[in-house]
Coordinates of C-alpha atoms in Angstrom, one line a residue:
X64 CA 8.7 52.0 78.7
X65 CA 4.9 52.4 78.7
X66 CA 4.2 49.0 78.2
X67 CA 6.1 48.1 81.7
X68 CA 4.3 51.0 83.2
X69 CA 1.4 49.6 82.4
X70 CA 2.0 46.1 83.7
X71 CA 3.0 47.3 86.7
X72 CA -0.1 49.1 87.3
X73 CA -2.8 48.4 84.9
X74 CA -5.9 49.1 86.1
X75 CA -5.2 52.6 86.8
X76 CA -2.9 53.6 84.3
X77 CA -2.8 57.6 83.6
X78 CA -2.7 57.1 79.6
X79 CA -3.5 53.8 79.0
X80 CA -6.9 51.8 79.6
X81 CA -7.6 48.4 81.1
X82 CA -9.0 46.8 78.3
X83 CA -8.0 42.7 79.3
X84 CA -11.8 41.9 79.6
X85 CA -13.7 43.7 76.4
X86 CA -15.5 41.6 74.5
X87 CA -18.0 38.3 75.0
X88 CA -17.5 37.1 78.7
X89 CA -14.7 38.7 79.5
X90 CA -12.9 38.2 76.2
X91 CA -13.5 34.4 75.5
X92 CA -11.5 33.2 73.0
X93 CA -13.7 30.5 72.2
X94 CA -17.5 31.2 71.1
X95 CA -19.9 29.1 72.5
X96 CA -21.8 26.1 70.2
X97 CA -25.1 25.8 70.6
X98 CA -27.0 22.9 69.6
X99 CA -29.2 23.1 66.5
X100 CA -32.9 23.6 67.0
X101 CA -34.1 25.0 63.3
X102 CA -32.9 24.6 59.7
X103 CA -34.7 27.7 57.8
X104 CA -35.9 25.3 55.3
X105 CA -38.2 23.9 57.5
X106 CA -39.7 27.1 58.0
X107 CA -40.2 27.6 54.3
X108 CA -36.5 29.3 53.4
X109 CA -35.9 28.5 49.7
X110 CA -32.6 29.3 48.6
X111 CA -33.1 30.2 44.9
X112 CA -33.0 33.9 44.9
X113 CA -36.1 35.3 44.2
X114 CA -38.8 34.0 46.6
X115 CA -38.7 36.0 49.9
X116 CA -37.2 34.2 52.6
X117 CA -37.6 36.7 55.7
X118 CA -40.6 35.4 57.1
X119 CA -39.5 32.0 57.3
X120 CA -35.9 32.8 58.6
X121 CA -37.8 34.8 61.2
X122 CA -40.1 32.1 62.0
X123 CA -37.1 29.6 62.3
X124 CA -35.5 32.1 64.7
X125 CA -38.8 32.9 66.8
X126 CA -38.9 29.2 67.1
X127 CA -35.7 28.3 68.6
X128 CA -36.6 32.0 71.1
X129 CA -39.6 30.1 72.3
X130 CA -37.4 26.6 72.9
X131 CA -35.0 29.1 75.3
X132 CA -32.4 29.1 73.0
X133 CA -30.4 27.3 69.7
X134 CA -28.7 27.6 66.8
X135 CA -30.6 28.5 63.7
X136 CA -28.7 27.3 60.4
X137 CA -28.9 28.6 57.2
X138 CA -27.4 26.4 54.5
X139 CA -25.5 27.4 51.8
X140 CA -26.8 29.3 48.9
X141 CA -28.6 32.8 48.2
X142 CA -31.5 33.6 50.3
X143 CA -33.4 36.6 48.7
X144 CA -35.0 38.8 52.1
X145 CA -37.7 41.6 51.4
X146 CA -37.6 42.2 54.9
X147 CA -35.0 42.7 58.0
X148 CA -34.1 39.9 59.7
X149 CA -34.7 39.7 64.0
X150 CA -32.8 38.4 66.6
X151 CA -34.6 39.1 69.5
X152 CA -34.1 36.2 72.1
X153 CA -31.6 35.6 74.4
X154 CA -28.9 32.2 73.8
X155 CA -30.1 32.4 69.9
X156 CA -27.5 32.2 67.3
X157 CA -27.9 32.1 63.3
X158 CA -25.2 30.7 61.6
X159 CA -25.2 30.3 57.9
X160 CA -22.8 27.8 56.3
X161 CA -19.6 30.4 55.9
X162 CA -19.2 34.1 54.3
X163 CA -18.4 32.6 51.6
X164 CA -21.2 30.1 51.3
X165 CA -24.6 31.2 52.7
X166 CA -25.7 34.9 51.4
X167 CA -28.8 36.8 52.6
X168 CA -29.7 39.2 50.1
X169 CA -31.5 42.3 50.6
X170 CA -33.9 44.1 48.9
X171 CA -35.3 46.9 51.0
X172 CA -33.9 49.1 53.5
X173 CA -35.2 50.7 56.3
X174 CA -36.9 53.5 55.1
X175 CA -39.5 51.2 53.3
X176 CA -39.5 48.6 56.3
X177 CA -40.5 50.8 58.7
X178 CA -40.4 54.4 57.9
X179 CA -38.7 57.7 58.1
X180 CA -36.3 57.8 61.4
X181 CA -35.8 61.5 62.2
X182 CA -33.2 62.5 64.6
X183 CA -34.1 63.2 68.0
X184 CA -31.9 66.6 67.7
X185 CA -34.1 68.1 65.1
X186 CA -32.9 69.2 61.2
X187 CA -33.8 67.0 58.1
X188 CA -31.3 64.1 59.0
X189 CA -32.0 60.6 58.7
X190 CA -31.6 58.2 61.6
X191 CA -30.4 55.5 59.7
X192 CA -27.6 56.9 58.6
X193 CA -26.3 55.7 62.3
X194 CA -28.7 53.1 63.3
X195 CA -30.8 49.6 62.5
X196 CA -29.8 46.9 60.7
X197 CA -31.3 44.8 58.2
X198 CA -29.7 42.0 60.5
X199 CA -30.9 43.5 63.7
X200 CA -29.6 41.8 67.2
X201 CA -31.9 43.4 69.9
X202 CA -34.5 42.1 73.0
X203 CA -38.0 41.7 70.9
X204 CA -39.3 44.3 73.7
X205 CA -37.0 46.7 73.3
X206 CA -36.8 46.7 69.7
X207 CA -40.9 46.6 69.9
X208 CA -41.0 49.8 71.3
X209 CA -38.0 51.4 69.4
X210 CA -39.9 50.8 65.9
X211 CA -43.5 52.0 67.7
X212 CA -42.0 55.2 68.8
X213 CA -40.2 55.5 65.3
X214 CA -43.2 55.2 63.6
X215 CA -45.2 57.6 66.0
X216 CA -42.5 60.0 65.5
X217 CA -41.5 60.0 68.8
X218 CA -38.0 59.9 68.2
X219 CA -36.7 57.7 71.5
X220 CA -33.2 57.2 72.9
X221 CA -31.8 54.2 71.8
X222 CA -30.0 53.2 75.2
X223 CA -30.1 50.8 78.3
X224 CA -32.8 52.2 80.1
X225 CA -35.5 53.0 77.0
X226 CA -37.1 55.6 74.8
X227 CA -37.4 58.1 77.5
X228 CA -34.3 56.9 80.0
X229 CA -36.8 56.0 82.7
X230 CA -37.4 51.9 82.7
X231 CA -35.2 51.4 85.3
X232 CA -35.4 51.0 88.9
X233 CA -32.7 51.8 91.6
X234 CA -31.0 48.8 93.4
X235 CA -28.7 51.1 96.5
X236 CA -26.3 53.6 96.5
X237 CA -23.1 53.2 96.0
X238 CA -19.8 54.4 98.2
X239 CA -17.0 55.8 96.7
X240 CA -14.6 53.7 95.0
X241 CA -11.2 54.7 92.8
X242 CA -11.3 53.8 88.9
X243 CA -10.4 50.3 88.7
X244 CA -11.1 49.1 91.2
X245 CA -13.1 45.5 91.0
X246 CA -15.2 45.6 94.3
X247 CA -17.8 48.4 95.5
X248 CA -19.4 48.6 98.5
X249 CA -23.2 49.7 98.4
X250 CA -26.0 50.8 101.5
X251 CA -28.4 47.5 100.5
X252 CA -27.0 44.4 99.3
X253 CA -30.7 42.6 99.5
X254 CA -31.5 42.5 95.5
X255 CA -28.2 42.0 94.1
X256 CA -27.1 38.4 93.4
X257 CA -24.5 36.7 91.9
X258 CA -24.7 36.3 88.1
X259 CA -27.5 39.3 87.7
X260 CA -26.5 42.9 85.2
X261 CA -27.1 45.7 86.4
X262 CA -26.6 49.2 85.6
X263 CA -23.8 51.5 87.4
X264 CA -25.5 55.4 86.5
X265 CA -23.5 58.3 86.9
X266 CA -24.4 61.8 86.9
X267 CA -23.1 65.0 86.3
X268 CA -23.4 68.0 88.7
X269 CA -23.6 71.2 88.1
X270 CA -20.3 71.8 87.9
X271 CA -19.8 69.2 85.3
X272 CA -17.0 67.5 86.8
X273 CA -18.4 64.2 85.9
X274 CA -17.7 65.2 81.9
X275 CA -13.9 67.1 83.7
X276 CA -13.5 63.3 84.8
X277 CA -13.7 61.5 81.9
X278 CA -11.8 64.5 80.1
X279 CA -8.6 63.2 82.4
X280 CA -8.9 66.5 84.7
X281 CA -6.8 69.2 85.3
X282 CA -6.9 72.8 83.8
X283 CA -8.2 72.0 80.2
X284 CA -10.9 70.1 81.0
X285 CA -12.1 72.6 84.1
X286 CA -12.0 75.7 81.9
X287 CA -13.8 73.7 78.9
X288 CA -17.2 75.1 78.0
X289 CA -19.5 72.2 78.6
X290 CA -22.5 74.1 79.2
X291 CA -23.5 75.2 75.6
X292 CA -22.6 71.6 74.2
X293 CA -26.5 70.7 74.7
X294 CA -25.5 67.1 72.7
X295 CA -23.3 66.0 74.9
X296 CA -24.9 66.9 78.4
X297 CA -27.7 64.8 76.9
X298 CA -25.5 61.5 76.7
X299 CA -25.5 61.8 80.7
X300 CA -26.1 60.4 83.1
X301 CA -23.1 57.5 82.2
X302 CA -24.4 54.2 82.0
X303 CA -22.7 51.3 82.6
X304 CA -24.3 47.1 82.2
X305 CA -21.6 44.7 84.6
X306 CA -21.9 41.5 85.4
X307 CA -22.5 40.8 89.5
X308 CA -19.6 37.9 90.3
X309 CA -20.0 37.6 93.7
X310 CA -21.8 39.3 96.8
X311 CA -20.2 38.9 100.2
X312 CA -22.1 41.7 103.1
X313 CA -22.6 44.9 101.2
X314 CA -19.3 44.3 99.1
X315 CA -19.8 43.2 95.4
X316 CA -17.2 42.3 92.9
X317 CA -18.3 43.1 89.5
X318 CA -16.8 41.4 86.3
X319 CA -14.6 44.3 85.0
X320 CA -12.9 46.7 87.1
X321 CA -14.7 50.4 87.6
X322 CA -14.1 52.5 84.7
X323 CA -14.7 56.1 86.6
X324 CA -13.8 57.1 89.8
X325 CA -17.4 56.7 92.0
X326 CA -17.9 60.0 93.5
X327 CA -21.0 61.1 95.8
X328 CA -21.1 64.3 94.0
X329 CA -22.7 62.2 90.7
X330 CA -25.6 60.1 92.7
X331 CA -24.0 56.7 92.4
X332 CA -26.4 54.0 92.3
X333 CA -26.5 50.3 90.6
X334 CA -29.7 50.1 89.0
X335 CA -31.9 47.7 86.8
X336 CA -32.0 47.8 82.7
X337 CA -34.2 47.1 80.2
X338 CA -34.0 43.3 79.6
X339 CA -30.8 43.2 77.1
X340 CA -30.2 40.6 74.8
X341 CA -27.5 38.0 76.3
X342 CA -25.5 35.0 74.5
X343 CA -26.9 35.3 71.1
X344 CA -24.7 35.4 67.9
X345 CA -24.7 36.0 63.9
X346 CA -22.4 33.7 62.1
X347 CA -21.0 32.6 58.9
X348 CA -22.6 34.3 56.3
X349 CA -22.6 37.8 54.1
X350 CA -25.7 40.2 54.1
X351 CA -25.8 41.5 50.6
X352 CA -27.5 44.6 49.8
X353 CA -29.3 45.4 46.6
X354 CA -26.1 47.7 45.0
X355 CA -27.7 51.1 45.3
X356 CA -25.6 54.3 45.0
X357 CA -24.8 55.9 48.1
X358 CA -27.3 58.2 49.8
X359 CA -25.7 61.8 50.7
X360 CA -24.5 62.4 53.7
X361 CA -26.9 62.2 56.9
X362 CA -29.8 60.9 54.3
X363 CA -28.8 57.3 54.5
X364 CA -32.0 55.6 53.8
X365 CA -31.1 52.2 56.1
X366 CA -29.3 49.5 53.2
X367 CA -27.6 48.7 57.0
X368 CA -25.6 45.4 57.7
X369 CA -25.8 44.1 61.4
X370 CA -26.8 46.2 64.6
X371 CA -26.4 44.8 68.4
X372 CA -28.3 46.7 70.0
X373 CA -29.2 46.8 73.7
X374 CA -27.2 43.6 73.7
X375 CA -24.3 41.9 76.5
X376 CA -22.3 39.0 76.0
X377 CA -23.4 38.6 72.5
X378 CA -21.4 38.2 69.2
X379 CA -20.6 38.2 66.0
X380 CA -18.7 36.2 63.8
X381 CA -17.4 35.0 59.9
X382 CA -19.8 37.8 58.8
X383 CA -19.5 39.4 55.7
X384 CA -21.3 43.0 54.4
X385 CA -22.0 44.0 51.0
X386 CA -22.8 47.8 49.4
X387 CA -24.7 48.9 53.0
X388 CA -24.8 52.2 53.7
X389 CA -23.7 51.3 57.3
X390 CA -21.9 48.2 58.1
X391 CA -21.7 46.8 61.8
X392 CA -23.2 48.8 64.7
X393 CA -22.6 49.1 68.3
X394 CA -25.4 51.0 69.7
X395 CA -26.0 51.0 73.5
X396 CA -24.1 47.3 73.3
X397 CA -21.7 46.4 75.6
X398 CA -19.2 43.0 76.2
X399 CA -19.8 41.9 72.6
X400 CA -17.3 40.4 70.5
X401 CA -17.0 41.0 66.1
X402 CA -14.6 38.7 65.2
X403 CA -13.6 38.3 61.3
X404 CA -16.3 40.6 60.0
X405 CA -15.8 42.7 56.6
X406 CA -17.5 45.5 54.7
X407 CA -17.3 45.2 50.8
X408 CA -18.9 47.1 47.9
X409 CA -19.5 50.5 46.4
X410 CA -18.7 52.0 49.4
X411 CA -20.2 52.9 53.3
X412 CA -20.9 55.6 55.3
X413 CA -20.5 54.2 58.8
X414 CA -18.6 51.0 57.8
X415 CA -18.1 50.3 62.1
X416 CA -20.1 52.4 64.5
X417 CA -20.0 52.3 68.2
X418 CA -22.1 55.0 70.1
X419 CA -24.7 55.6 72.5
X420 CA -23.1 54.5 75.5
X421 CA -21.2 51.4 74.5
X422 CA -18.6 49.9 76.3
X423 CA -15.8 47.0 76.8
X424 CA -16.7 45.8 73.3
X425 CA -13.6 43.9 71.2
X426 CA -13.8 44.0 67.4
X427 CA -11.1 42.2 66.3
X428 CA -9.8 40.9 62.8
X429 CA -11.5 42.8 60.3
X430 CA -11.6 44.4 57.2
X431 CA -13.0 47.3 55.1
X432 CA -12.3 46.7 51.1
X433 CA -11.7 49.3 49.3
X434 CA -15.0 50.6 47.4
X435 CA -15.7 49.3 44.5
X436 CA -17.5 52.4 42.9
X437 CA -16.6 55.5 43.2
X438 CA -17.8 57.7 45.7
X439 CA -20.6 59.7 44.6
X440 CA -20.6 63.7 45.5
X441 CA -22.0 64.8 48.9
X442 CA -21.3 61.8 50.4
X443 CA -18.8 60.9 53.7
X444 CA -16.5 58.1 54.5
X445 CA -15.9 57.2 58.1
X446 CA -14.6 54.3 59.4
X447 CA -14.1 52.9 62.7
X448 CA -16.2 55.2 64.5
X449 CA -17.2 55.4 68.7
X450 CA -18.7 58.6 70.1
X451 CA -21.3 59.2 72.7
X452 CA -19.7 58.6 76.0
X453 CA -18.4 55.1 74.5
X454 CA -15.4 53.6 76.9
X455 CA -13.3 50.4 76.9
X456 CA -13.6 49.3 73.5
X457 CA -10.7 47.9 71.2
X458 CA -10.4 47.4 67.7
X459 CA -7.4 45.0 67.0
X460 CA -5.9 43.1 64.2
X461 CA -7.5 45.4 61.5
X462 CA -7.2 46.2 57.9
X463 CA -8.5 49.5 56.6
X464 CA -8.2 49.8 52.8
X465 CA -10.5 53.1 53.1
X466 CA -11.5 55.1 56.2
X467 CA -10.1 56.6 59.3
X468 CA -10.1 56.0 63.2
X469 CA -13.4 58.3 64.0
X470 CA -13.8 59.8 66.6
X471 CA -17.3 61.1 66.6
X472 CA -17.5 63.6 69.0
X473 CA -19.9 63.1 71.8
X474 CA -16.1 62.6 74.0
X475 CA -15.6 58.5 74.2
X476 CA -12.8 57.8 76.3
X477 CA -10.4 54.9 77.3
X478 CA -10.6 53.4 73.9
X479 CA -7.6 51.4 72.2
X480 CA -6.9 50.3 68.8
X481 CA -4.3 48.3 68.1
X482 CA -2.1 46.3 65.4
X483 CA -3.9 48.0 62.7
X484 CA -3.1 48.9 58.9
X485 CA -5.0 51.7 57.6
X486 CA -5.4 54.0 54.2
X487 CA -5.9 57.0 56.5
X488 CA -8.4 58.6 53.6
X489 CA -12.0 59.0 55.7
X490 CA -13.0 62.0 57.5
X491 CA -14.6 61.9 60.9
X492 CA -17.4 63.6 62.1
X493 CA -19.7 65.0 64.7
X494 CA -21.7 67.7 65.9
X495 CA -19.7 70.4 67.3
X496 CA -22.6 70.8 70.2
X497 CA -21.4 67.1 71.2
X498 CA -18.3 68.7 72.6
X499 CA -14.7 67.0 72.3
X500 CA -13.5 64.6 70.1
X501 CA -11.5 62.7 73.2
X502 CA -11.9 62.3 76.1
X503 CA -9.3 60.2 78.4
X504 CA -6.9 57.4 77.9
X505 CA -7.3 57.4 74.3
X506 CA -4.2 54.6 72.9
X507 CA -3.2 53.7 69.5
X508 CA -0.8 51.4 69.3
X509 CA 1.2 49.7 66.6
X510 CA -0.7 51.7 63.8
X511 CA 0.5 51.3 59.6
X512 CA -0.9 54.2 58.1
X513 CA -0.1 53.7 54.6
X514 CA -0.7 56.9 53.4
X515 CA 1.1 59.2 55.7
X516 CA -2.1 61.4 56.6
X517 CA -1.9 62.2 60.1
X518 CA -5.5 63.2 61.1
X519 CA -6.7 61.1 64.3
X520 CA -3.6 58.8 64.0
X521 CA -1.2 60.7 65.9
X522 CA -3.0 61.9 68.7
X523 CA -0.7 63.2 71.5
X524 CA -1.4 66.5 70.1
X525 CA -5.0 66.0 70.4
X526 CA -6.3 63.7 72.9
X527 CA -6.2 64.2 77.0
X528 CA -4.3 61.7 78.9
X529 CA -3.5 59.6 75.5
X530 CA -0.5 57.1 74.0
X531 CA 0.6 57.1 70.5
X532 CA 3.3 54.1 70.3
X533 CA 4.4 52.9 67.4
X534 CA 3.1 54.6 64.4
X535 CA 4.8 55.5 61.5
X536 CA 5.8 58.9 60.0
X537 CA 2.8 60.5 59.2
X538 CA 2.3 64.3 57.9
X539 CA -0.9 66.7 58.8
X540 CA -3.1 67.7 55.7
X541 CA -6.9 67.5 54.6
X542 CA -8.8 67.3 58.0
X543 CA -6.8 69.1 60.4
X544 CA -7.8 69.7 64.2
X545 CA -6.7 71.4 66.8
X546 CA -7.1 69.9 70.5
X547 CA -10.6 70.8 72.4
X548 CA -9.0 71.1 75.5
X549 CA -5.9 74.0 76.6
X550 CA -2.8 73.3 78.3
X551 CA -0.6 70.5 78.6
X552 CA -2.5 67.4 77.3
X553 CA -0.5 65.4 79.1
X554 CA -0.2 62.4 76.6
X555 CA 2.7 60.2 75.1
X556 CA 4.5 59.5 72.0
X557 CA 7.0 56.5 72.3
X558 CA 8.3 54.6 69.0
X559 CA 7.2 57.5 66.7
X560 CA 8.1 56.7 63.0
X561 CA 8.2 53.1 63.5
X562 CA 5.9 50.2 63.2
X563 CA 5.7 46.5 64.1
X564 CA 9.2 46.9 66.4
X565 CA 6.8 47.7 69.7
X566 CA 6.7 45.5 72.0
X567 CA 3.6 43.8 72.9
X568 CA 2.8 44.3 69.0
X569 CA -0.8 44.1 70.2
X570 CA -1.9 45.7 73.1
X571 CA -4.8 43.8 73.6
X572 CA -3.5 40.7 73.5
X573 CA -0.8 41.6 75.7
X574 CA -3.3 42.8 78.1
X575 CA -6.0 40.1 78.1
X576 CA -2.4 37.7 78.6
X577 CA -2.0 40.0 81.9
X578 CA -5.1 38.4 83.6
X579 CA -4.5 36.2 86.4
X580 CA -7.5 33.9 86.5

C-alpha cells in the first residue's frame, strides 16, 4: 500500500522521502573514466613496504590537479604511507589496481600528522573520533584552512560556507515554494546560470519552526523544547549545495526537487559556497591501518579511512578499510556516491559517518566485517551513522556483521535505508543538547535484523512522519528509547515480521526507476 502511495505522489510523500536522485549526478549508474595522466611510480612510489610513498602519491595527484584533471593509478602491491594522502582538485580520481590488489598502508594517524583536534563544543574529546581521513577528498583551500585553524586551536566548522560560516555571498531571495517542488522563483536571476551550485540557506526564527518543519509538524514537534538544545540550533541555518539546470526569467529549476518547504519566515536566499570539490573519485584499493587497539570512546586519535569532505558529485568506489578507527565519512558532502566499500579489522568506532549537513548521498553495496579482536573496554560501536541536519541520504544493498542504523542526534531527516542485513549489536549516540534522534520521513525498508534487537530498527514508535516496511520480528532490550517528540507520531508499519516479500525489495532502486528522464 505505501509503495503505490508513494508512486502516485512522490515528491511529497508524508512518510516517505524522494530519494530517486542521491548520489553522483543524480544517481549515475555508471562512474565516469578518466584518462590516465600519472602512474605514482613516476613520482617516486615504490611498492615494497617500507620506504614511504606519500610524498610521491601526492606529488602524482598534485600533478594531474594542475593538468585540470585525470586519473592517478596506483599499481598493485603494498604502498607503505607515513603520511595522509590528498585529494584536493576537482575531476581527479586515484584508482589502485583493485581492493584486493593495490594496498596503502598507514602508519600514522592524525594526531601525529597534524595535531590534537579538540571539539568546537568544549570537554576533552577528540575530533577525530568523527572527522579526517588518512585518504582525505577535500578542495586544497578548504582543507588548507581547516588544518590551519586546527593547529591554531581555533576549532572551525567543518561545513559549506567555512570555519566561521561566513565565505559566502548572497545570490537573491527566494519566493515561497512547497517541498518538492523542482522550480523556484527568485527577485534577481542576473548571477545564476545554468550548470553553476549554489547554496539554498534556511533559517530558523524565533519560533523555531524551521527545526518544527523538519520534525514533520504538528503538536510534538511545537511543544518540543528546542531552545536549551544549544547543539542543535548551532547546525542552523540549513544548508543546501544543488545543481542550477536551467534558468528561464526569474524561474530556476534545480537538479533535485526542494527538500523543505521555502518559507519567508526563514530568510530564503540561494547563495555562493566555498569552492567544493567536484567529479573526483577513490578507487580500487584498501587503506590499511597499522593494527592498533582501539582508542576509548571520543579519544579516537585519527587511524581514519576516507573522508569527502566539502565535496559534490564525487565518489567512491572498490575501496576497502582495514583496523581504522573511523571508516568512510560524509562530512558537509553532498551528491556523492560509495559504492562496494568495506570496513575490516579489530574493530571501528564510526565504521560510516554522515554529518554536518550532508545530503542526497547514496552508499550502496557495502559491508562491515565482523571485528576481528575483541573490543577493548570503554570503547563504542556505531555503525551507519547520519546526524546533524543530514537529509536525503540512502544506504542500500548493505551487510552489517556488527553495528546498528545510528542515528546521531543532531535531528537528520528524510533518510532511507534499504535492503539491508544487519547484526543489530552497536549502540548509537549523541549529545542529548543536539535534540532528537529523528526528525521527518525517516524509512527503513526491507531490513534482516539477524539478531532480533529492535533498537533504531523498528522505528514507528520513534521517529515523526516515518515507514517501517518489511522488517522482521524484532524484540526491545539493551538500548532502549523512548520517542523525543509527544503525541501521535504519525508513522507506519506495513509488512512487520517479514522480510524480502515487500515489494519494490529496494526502495531506492524502485525510486531512481520512477524517474522520467
Amino acid at each position: 500500500m505505501l509503495w503505490r502511495e508513494f508512486s502516485r505522489n512522490p515528491y511529497t510523500h508524508p512518510q516517505i522521502p524522494y530519494v530517486g536522485r542521491a548520489g553522483f549526478r543524480g544517481g549515475a549508474e555508471r562512474l565516469p573514466r578518466r584518462p590516465v595522466m600519472a602512474d605514482v611510480r613516476d613520482y617516486g612510489a615504490v611498492a615494497d613496504g617500507t620506504a614511504d610513498s606519500a610524498p610521491a602519491i601526492n606529488r602524482a595527484i598534485a600533478a594531474a590537479g594542475e593538468a585540470g584533471g585525470g586519473t592517478v593509478t596506483i599499481p598493485p602491491g603494498t604502498f607503505r604511507i607515513d603520511g595522509l594522502i590528498r585529494v584536493g582538485h576537482s575531476g581527479v580520481v586515484l584508482r589502485g589496481a583493485g581492493s584486493g590488489r593495490t594496498t596503502l598502508y598507514a602508519t600514522r594517524n592524525l594526531t601525529e600528522l597534524i595535531g590534537a583536534y579538540g571539539s568546537r563544543y568544549g570537554g576533552d574529546k577528540s575530533s577525530w573520533s568523527w572527522a579526517g581521513g588518512l585518504i582525505w577528498m577535500a578542495p586544497a583551500a578548504r582543507w588548507t584552512s581547516l588544518v590551519t585553524a586546527i593547529q591554531e586551536k581555533r576549532w572551525p566548522f567543518e561545513g559549506w560556507t567555512g570555519n566561521r560560516r561566513d565565505e559566502f555571498s548572497p545570490l537573491t531571495p527566494v519566493e515561497p515554494a512547497p517541498q518538492g517542488s523542482w522550480t523556484v522563483r527568485v527577485a534577481d536571476p542576473s548571477r545564476l546560470r545554468p550548470g553553476a551550485l549554489v547554496l539554498l540557506r534556511l533559517s530558523d526564527d524565533a519560533g523555531h519552526t524551521l527545526l518544527e518543519h523538519m520534525a514533520g509538524g504538528g503538536p510534538g514537534p511545537e511543544t518540543y523544547l528546542w531552545d536549551d538544545k544549544t547543539k542543535l540550533t548551532s547546525y542552523v541555518p540549513y544548508e543546501w549545495p544543488v545543481r542550477v539546470m536551467r534558468v528561464r526569467g526569474r524561474d530556476i529549476a534545480l537538479e533535485r526537487p526542494l527538500p523543505l518547504d521555502v518559507r519567508p519566515e526563514w530568510q530564503p536566499q540561494l547563495t555562493t559556497l566555498a569552492t567544493p570539490l567536484t567529479g573526483a573519485g577513490v578507487e580500487g584499493l584498501t587503506l590499511e591501518a597499522v593494527q592498533t587497539p582501539q582508542a576509548p570512546h571520543l579519544l579516537d586519535k585519527g587511524y581514519n579511512g576516507v573522508v569527502l569532505q566539502c565535496a559534490y558529485d564525487c565518489w567512491v568506489d572498490d575501496v576497502t578499510v582495514r583496523h581504522v578507527d573511523n571508516g568512510f565519512g560524509l562530512v558537509a558532502a553532498s551528491a556523492c556516491t560509495l559504492r562496494r566499500t568495506r570496513v575490516a579489522g579489530r574493530g571501528t568506532h564510526h565504521p560510516y559517518y554522515c554529518r554536518e549537513g550532508s545530503h542526497d548521498n547514496l552508499v550502496e553495496d557495502f559491508t562491515i566485517e565482523e571485528r576481528t579482536t575483541p573490543a577493548p573496554s570503554n570503547t563504542q560501536l556505531h555503525g551507519i551513522n547520519v546526524e546533524g541536519l543530514s537529509s536525503y541520504n540512502v544506504w542500500s544493498r548493505g551487510l552489517m556483521a556488527m553495528g546498528t542504523f545510528d542515528s546521531h542526534r543532531g535531528m537528520p531527516f528524510a533518510n532511507v535505508r534499504t535492503d539491508i542485513t544487519v547484526n543489530n549489536n552497536g549502540r548509537h549516540g549523541g549529545d542529548a543538547s543536539a535534540g532528537p534522534l529523528f526528525g521527518a520521513r525517516f524509512t527503513h525498508w526491507n531490513i534482516r535484523v539477524t539478531n532480533g534487537r529492535a533498537g533504531l530498527m523498528k522505528i514507528d514508535g520513534l521517529a515523526p512522519r516515518s515507514a517501517t516496511v518489511g522488517i522482521n520480528q524484532v524484540t526491545e532490550f539493551d538500548q532502549i528509547d523512548v520517542p523525543d517528540f509527544t503525541g501521535d507520531l504519525r508513522s507506519r508499519l506495513e509488512l512487520y515480521g517479514t522480510t524480502d516479500v515487500v515489494r519494490p525489495r529496494n526502495l531506492h532502486t524502485a525510486q531512481r526507476d520512477l524517474r522520467d528522464d
